[in-house]
PDB file of C-alpha atoms in Angstrom:
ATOM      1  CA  UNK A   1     134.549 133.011  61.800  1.00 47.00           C
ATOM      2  CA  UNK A   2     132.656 133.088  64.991  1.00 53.00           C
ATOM      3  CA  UNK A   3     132.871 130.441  67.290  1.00 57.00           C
ATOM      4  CA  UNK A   4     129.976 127.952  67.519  1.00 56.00           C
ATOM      5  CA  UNK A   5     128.208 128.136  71.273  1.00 63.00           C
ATOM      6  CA  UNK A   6     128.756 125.400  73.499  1.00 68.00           C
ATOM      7  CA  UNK A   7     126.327 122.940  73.976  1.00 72.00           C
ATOM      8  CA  UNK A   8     124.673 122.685  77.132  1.00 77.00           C
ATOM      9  CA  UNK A   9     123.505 119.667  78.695  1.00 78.00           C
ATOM     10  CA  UNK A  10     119.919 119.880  80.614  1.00 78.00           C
ATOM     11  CA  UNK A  11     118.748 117.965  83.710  1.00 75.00           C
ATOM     12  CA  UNK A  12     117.962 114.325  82.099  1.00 77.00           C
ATOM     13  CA  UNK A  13     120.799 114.034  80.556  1.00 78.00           C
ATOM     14  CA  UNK A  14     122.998 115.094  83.460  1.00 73.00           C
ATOM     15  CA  UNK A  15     121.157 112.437  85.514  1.00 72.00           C
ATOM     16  CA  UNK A  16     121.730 110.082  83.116  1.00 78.00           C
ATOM     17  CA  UNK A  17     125.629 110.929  82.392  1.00 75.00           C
ATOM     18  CA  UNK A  18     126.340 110.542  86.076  1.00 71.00           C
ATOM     19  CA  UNK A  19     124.617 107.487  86.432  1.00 72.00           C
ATOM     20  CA  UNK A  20     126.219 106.126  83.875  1.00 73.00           C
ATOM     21  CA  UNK A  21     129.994 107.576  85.206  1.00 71.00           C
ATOM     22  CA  UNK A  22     128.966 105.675  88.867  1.00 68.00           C
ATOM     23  CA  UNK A  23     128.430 102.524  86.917  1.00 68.00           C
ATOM     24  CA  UNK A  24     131.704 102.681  84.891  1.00 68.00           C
ATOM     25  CA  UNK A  25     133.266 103.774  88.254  1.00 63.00           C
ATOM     26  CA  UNK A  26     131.881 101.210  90.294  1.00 64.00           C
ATOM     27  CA  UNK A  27     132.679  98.329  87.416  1.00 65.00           C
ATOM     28  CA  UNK A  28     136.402  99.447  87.801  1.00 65.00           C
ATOM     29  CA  UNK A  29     136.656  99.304  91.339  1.00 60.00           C
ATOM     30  CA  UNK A  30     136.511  95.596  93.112  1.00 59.00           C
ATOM     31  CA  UNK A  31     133.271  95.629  95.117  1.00 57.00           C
ATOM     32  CA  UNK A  32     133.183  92.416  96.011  1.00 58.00           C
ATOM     33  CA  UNK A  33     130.488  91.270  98.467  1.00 59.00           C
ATOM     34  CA  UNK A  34     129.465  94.992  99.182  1.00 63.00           C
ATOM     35  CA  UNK A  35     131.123  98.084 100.176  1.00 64.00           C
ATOM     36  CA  UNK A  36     131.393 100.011 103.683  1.00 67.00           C
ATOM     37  CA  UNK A  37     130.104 103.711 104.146  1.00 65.00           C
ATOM     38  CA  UNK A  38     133.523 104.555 104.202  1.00 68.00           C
ATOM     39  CA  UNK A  39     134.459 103.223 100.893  1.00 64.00           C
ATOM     40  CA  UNK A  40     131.346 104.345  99.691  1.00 67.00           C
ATOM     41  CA  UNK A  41     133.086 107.693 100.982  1.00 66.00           C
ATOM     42  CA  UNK A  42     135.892 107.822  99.238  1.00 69.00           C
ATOM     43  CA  UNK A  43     134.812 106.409  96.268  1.00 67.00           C
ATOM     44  CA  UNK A  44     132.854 109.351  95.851  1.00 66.00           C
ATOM     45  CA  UNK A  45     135.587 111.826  97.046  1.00 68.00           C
ATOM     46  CA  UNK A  46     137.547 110.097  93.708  1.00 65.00           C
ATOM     47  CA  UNK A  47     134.867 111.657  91.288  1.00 60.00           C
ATOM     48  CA  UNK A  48     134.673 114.917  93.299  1.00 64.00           C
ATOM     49  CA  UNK A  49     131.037 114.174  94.852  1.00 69.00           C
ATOM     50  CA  UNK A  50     130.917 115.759  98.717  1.00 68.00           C
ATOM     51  CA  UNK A  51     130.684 113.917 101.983  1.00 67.00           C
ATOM     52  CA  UNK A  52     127.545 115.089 102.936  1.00 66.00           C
ATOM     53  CA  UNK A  53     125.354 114.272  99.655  1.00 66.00           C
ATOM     54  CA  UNK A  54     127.366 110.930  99.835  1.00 67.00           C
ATOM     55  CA  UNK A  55     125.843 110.485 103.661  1.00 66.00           C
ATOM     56  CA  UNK A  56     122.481 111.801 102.775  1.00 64.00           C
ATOM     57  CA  UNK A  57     121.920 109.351  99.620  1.00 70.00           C
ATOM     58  CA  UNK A  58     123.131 106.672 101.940  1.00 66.00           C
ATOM     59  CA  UNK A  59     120.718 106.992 104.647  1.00 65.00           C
ATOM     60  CA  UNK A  60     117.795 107.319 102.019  1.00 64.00           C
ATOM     61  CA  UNK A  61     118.992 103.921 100.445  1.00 67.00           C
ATOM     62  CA  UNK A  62     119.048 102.893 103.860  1.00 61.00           C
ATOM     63  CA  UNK A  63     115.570 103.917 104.523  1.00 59.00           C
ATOM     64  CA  UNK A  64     113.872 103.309 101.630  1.00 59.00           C
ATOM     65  CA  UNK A  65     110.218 102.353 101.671  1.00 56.00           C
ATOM     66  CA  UNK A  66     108.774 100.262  98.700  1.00 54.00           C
ATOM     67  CA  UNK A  67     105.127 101.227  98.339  1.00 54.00           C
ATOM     68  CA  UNK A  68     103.034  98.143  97.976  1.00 54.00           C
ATOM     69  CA  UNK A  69     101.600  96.950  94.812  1.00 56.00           C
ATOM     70  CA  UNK A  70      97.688  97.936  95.074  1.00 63.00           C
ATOM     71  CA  UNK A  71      95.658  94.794  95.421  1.00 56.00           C
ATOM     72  CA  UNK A  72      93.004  93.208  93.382  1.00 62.00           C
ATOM     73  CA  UNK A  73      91.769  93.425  89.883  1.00 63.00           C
ATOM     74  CA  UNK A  74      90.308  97.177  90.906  1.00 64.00           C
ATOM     75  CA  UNK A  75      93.774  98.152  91.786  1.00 69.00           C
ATOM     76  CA  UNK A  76      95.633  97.021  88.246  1.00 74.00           C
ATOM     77  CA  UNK A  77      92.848  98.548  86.287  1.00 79.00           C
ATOM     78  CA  UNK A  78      91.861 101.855  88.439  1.00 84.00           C
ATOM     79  CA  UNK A  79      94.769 102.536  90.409  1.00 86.00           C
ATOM     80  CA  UNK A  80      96.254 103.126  93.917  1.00 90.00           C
ATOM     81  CA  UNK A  81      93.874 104.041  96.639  1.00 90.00           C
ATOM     82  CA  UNK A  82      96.832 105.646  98.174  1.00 92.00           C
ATOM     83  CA  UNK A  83     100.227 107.537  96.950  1.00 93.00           C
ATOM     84  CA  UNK A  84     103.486 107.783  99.188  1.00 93.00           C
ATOM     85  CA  UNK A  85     106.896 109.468  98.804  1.00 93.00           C
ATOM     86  CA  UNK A  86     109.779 109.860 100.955  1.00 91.00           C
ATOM     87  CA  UNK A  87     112.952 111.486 101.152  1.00 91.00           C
ATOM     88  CA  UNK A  88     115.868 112.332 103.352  1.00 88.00           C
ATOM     89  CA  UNK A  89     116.737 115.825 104.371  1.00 90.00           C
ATOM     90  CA  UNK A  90     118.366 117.809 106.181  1.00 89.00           C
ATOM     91  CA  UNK A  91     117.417 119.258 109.287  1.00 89.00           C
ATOM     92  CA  UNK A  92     115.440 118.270 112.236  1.00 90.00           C
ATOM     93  CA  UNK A  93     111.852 116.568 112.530  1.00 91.00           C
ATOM     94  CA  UNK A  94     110.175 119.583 114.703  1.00 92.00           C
ATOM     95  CA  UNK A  95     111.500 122.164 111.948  1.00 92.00           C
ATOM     96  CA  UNK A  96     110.560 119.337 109.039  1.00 93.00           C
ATOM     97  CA  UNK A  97     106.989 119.372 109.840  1.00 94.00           C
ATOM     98  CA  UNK A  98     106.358 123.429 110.785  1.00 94.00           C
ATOM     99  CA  UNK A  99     108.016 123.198 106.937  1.00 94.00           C
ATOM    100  CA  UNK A 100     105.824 121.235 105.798  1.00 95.00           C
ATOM    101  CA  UNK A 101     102.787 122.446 107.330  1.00 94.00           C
ATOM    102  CA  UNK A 102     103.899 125.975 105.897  1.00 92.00           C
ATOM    103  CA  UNK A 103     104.202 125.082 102.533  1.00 93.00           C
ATOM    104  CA  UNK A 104     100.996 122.908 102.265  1.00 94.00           C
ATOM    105  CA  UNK A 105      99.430 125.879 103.674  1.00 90.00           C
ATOM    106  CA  UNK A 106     100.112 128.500 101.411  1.00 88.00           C
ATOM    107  CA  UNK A 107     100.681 126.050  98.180  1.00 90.00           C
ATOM    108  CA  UNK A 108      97.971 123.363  98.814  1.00 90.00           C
ATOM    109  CA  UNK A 109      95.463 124.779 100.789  1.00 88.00           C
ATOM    110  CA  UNK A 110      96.120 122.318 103.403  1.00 93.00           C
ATOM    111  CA  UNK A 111      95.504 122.903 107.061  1.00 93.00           C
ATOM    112  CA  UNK A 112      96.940 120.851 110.358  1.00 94.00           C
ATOM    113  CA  UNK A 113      94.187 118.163 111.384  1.00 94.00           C
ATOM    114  CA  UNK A 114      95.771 116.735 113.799  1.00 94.00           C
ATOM    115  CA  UNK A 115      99.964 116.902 114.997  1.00 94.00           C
ATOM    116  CA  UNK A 116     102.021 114.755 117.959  1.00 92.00           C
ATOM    117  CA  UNK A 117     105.503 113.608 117.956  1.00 91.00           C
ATOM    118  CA  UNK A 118     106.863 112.433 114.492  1.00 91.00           C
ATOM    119  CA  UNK A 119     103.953 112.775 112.762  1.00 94.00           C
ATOM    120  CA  UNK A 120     101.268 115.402 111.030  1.00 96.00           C
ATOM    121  CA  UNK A 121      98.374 115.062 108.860  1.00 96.00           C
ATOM    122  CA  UNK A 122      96.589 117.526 106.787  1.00 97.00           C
ATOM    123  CA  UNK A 123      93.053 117.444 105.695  1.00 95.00           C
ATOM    124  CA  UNK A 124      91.692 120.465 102.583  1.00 93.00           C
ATOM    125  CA  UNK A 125      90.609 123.988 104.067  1.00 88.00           C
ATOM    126  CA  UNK A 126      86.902 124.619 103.375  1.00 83.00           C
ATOM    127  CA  UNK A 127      84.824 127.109 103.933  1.00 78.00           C
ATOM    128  CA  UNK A 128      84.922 131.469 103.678  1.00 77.00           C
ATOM    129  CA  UNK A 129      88.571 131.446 104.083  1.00 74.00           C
ATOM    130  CA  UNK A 130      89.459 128.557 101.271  1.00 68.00           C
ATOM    131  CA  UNK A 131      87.333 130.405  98.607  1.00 73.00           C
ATOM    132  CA  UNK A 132      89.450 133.477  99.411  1.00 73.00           C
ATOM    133  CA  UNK A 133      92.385 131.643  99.174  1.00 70.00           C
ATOM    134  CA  UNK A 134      91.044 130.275  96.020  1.00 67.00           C
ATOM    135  CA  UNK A 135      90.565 133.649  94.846  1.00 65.00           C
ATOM    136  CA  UNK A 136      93.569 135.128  95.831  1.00 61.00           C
ATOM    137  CA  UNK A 137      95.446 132.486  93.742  1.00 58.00           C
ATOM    138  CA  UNK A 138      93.642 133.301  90.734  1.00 62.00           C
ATOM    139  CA  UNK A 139      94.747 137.368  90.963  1.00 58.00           C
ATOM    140  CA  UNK A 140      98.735 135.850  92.204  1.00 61.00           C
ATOM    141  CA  UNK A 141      99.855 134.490  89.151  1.00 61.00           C
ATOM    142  CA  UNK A 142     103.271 133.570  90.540  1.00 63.00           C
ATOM    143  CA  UNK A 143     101.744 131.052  93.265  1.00 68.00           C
ATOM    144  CA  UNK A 144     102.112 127.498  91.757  1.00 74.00           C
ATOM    145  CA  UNK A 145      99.688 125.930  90.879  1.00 84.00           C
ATOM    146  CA  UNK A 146      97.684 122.908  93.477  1.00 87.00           C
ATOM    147  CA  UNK A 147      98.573 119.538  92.883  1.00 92.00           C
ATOM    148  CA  UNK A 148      96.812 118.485  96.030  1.00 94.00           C
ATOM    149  CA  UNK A 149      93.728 119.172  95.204  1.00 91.00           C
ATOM    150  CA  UNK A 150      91.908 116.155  95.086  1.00 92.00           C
ATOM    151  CA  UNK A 151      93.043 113.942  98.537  1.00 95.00           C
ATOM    152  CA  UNK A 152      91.219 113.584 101.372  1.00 95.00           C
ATOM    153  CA  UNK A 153      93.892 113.474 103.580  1.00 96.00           C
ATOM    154  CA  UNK A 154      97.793 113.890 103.475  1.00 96.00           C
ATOM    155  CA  UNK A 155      99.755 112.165 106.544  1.00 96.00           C
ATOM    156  CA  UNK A 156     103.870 113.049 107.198  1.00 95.00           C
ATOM    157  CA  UNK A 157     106.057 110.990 109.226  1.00 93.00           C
ATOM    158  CA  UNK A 158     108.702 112.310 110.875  1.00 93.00           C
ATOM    159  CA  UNK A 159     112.036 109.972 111.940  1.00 90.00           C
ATOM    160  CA  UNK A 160     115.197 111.139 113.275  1.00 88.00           C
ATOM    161  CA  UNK A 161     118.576 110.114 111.559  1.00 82.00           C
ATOM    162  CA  UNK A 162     121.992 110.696 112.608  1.00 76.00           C
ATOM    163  CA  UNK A 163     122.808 114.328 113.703  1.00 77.00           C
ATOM    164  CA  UNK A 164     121.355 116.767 111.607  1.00 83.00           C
ATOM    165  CA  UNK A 165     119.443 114.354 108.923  1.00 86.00           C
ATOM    166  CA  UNK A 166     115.925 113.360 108.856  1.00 90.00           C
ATOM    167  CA  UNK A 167     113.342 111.051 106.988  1.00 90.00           C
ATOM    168  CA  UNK A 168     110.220 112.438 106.005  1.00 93.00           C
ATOM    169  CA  UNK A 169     107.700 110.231 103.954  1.00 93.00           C
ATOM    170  CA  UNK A 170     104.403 111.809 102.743  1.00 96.00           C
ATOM    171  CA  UNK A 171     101.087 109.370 102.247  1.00 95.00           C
ATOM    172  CA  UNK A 172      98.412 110.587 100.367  1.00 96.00           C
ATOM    173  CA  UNK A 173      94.609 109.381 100.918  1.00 95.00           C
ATOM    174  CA  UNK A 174      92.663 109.153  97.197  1.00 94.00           C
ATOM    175  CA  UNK A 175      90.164 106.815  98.545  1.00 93.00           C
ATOM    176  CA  UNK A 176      86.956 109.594  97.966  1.00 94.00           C
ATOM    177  CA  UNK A 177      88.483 110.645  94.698  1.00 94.00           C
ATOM    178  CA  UNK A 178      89.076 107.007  93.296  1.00 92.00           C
ATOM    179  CA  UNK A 179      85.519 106.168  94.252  1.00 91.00           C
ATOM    180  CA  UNK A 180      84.459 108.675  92.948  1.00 91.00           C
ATOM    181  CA  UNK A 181      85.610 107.644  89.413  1.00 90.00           C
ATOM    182  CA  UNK A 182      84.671 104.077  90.146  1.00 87.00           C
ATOM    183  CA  UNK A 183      80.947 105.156  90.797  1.00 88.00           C
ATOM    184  CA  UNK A 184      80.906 106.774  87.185  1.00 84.00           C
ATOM    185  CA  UNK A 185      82.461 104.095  85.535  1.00 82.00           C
ATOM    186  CA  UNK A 186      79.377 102.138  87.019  1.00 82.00           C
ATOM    187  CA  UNK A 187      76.853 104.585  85.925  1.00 83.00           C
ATOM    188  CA  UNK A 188      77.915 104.394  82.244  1.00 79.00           C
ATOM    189  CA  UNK A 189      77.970 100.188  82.362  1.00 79.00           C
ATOM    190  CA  UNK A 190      74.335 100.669  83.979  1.00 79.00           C
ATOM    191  CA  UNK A 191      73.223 102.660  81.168  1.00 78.00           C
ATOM    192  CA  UNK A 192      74.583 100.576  78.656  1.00 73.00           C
ATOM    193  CA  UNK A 193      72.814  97.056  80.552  1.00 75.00           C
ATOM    194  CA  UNK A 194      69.803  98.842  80.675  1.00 78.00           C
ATOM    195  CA  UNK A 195      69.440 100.557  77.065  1.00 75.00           C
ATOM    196  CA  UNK A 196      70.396  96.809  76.022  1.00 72.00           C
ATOM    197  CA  UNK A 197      67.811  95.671  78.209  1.00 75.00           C
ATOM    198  CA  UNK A 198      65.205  97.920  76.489  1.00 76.00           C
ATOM    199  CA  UNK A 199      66.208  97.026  72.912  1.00 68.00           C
ATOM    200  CA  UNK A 200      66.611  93.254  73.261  1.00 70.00           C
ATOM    201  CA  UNK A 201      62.918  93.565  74.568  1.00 73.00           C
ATOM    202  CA  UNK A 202      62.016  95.938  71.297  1.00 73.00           C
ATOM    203  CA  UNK A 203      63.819  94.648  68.677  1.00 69.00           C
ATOM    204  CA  UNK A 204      63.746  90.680  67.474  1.00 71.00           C
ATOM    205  CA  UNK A 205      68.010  91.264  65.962  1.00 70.00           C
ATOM    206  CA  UNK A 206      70.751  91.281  69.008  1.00 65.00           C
ATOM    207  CA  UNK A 207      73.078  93.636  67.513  1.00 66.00           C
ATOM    208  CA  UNK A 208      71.084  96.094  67.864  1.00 70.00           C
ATOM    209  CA  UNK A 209      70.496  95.373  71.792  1.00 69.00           C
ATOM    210  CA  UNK A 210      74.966  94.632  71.694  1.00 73.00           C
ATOM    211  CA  UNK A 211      75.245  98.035  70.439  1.00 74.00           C
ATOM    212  CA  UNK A 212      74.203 100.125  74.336  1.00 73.00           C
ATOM    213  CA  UNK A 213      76.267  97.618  75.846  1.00 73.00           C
ATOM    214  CA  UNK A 214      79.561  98.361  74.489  1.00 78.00           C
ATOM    215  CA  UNK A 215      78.708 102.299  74.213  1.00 75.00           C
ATOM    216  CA  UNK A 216      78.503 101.966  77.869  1.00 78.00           C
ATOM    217  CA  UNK A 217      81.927  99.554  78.889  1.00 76.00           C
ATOM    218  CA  UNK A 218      83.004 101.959  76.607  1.00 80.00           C
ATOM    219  CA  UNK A 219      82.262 105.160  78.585  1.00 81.00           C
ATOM    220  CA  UNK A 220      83.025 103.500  81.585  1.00 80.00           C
ATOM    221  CA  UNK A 221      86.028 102.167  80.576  1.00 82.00           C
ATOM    222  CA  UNK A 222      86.786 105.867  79.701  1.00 83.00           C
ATOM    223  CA  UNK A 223      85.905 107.248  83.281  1.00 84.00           C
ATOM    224  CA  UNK A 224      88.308 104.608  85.094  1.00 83.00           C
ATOM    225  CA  UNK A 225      91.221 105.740  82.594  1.00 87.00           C
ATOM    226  CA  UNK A 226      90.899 109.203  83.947  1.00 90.00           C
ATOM    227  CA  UNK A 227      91.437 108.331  87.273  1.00 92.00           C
ATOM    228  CA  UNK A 228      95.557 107.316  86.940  1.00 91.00           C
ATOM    229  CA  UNK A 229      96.345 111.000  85.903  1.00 93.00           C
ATOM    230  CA  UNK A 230      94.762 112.731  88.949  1.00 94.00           C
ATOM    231  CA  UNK A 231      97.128 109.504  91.494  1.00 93.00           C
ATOM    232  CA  UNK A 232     100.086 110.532  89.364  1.00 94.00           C
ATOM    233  CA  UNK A 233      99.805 114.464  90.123  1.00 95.00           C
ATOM    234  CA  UNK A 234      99.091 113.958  93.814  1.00 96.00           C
ATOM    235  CA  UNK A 235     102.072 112.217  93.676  1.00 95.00           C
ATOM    236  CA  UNK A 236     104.021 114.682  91.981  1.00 95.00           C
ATOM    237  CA  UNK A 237     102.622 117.235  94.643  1.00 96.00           C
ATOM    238  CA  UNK A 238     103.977 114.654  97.030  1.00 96.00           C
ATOM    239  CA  UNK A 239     107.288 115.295  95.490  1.00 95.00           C
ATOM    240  CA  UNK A 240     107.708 118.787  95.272  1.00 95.00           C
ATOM    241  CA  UNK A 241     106.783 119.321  98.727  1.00 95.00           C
ATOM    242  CA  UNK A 242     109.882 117.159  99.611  1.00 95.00           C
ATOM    243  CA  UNK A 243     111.908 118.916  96.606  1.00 94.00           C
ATOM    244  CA  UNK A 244     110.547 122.383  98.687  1.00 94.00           C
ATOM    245  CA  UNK A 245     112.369 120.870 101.813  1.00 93.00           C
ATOM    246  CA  UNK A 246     115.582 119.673 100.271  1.00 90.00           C
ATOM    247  CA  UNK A 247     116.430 122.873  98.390  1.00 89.00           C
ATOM    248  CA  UNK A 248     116.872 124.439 102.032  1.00 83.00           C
ATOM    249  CA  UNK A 249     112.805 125.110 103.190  1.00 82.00           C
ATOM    250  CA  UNK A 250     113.831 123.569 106.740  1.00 83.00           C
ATOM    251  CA  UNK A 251     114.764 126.612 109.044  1.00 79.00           C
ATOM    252  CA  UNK A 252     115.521 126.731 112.567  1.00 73.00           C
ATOM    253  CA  UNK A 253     112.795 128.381 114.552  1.00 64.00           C
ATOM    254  CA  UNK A 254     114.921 131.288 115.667  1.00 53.00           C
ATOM    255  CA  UNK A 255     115.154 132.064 112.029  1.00 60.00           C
ATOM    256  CA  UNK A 256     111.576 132.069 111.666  1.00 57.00           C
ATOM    257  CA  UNK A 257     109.664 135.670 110.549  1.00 60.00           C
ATOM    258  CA  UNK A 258     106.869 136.090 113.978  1.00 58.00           C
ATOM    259  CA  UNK A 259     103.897 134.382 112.995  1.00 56.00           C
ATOM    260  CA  UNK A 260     100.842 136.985 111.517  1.00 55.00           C
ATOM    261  CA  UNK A 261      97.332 136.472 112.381  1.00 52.00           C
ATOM    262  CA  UNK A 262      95.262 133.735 110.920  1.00 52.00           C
ATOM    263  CA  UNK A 263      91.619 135.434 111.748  1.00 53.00           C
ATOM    264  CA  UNK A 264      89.131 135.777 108.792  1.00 51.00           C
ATOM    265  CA  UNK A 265      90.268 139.995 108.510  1.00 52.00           C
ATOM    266  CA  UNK A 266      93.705 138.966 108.116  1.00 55.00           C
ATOM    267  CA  UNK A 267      93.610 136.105 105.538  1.00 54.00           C
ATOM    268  CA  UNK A 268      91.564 138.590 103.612  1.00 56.00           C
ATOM    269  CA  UNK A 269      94.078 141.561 103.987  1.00 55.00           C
ATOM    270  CA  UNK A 270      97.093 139.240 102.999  1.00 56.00           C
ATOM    271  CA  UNK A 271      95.321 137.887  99.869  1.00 54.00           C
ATOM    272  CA  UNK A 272      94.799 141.367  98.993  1.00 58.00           C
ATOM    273  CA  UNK A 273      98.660 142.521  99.535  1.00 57.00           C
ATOM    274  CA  UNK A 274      99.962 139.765  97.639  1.00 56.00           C
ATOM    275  CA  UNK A 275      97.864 140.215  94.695  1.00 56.00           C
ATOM    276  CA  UNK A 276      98.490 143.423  94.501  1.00 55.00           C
ATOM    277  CA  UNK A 277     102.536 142.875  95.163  1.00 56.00           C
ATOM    278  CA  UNK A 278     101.941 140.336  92.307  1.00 51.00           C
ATOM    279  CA  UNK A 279     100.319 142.681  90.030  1.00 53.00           C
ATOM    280  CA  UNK A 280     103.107 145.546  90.469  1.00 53.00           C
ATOM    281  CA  UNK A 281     105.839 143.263  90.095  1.00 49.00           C
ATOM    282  CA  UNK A 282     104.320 141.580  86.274  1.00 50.00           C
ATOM    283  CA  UNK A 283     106.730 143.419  83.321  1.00 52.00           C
ATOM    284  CA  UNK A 284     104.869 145.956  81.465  1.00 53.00           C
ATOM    285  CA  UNK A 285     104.462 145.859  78.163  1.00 52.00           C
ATOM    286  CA  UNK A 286     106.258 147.878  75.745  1.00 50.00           C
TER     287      UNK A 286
END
């Protein structure tokens, strides 16, 4: 009788095994009023985790930034003006933000608007060479796909750790968008007040002049609803420009390719090699 395959254990769960396994592990061992990074240290070493994830989780604890709860009614019932995420990782702050400014670029269509010490932000490319970007992404099927599509501005801070680490905490500007959505919401109320408006002036019964008003709080209401998806995928987009950076993005800048040109001739030429590269490397079909 053939042996029954192993089950395998995906992401979530593994997450949630070893959380549990810290908690068990921690519950054993007498804390007391806190622990030192060197207990923390060995602790760790008991259930096999290494030093250096053991450091790095430490100094993002250490660092951790609590976005603030968005104000006001507008804020509970819209959402957040802004989105933020941060992370530690390894590698310096100079070779964090050419990193970052790489992978926004090619992944985002996100260009440098302005760079100093510590700190970067990005504003949307526009123009000839973003709809060539935009249309080399459609023939490059392997390119993910833009998360970032929709902020007006993206800002990175840059802060030195100890040797070797860095904190990196991305802010994302959803002001226009959010507005945007707020404006239409208003639109549909207006239409509602003023078909009621109409009606009540027409017709002697009120239900029929009730009947544009809630059509209209309910499109409205509908518009606003729509706005919490688009905050949640910037943040994601946030997220896996950090996950791009953790998994190893950071390089030195003597490991660096030499930089190609960035004129109009080139941009076009390099959307055109990668689509085709793209094209000839798709599986054809039997």
């Amino acid at each position: 009788m053939a042996e029954l395959p192993e089950k395998r254990i995906d992401r979530a769960a593994l997450e949630r095994i070893m959380q549990r396994a810290a908690e068990l592990q921690a519950a054993e061992a007498d804390v007391g009023e806190g622990l030192t990074a060197a207990e923390v240290t060995a602790l760790g070493k008991e259930v096999g985790i290494p030093a250096r994830y053991l450091q790095q989780a430490m100094l993002e604890q250490a660092t951790s930034v609590v976005a603030p709860a968005e104000a006001g009614l507008g804020g509970r019932l819209v959402g957040p003006t802004e989105v933020q995420a941060h992370r530690v990782v390894v590698g310096d702050p100079e070779d964090a933000a050419r990193a970052l400014i790489d992978w926004f670029d090619k992944n985002e269509l996100l260009v440098v608007q302005r760079q100093q010490i510590g700190r970067v932000t990005f504003e949307p490319l526009r123009g000839m060479k973003a709809a060539l970007r935009q249309g080399g992404a459609i023939l490059n099927s392997s390119r993910p796909e833009r998360m970032l599509q929709n902020v007006t501005v993206v800002g990175a801070t840059l802060s030195k750790l100890e040797s070797g680490y860095c904190h990196v905490t991305l802010t994302a500007d959803l002001r226009q968008v959010r507005g945007a959505y707020i404006g239409g919401a208003l639109a549909g109320g207006s239409m509602g007040v003023a078909g009621a408006a109409i009606l009540g002036a027409l017709s002697p019964f009120w239900f029929i002049a009730a009947a544009p008003l809630l059509f209209g709080g309910a499109m409205g209401w509908f518009v606003l609803k729509r706005f919490r998806p688009v905050a949640e995928r910037s943040l994601l987009g946030l997220e896996r420009a950090l996950d791009y950076l953790e998994r190893g993005g950071i390089k030195p800048s003597h490991e660096l390719p030499p930089p190609r040109g960035t004129g109009l001739l080139e941009q076009l030429a390099g959307e055109i090699r990668r689509a085709i590269t793209a094209s000839s490397e798709r599986p054809k079909p039997k």
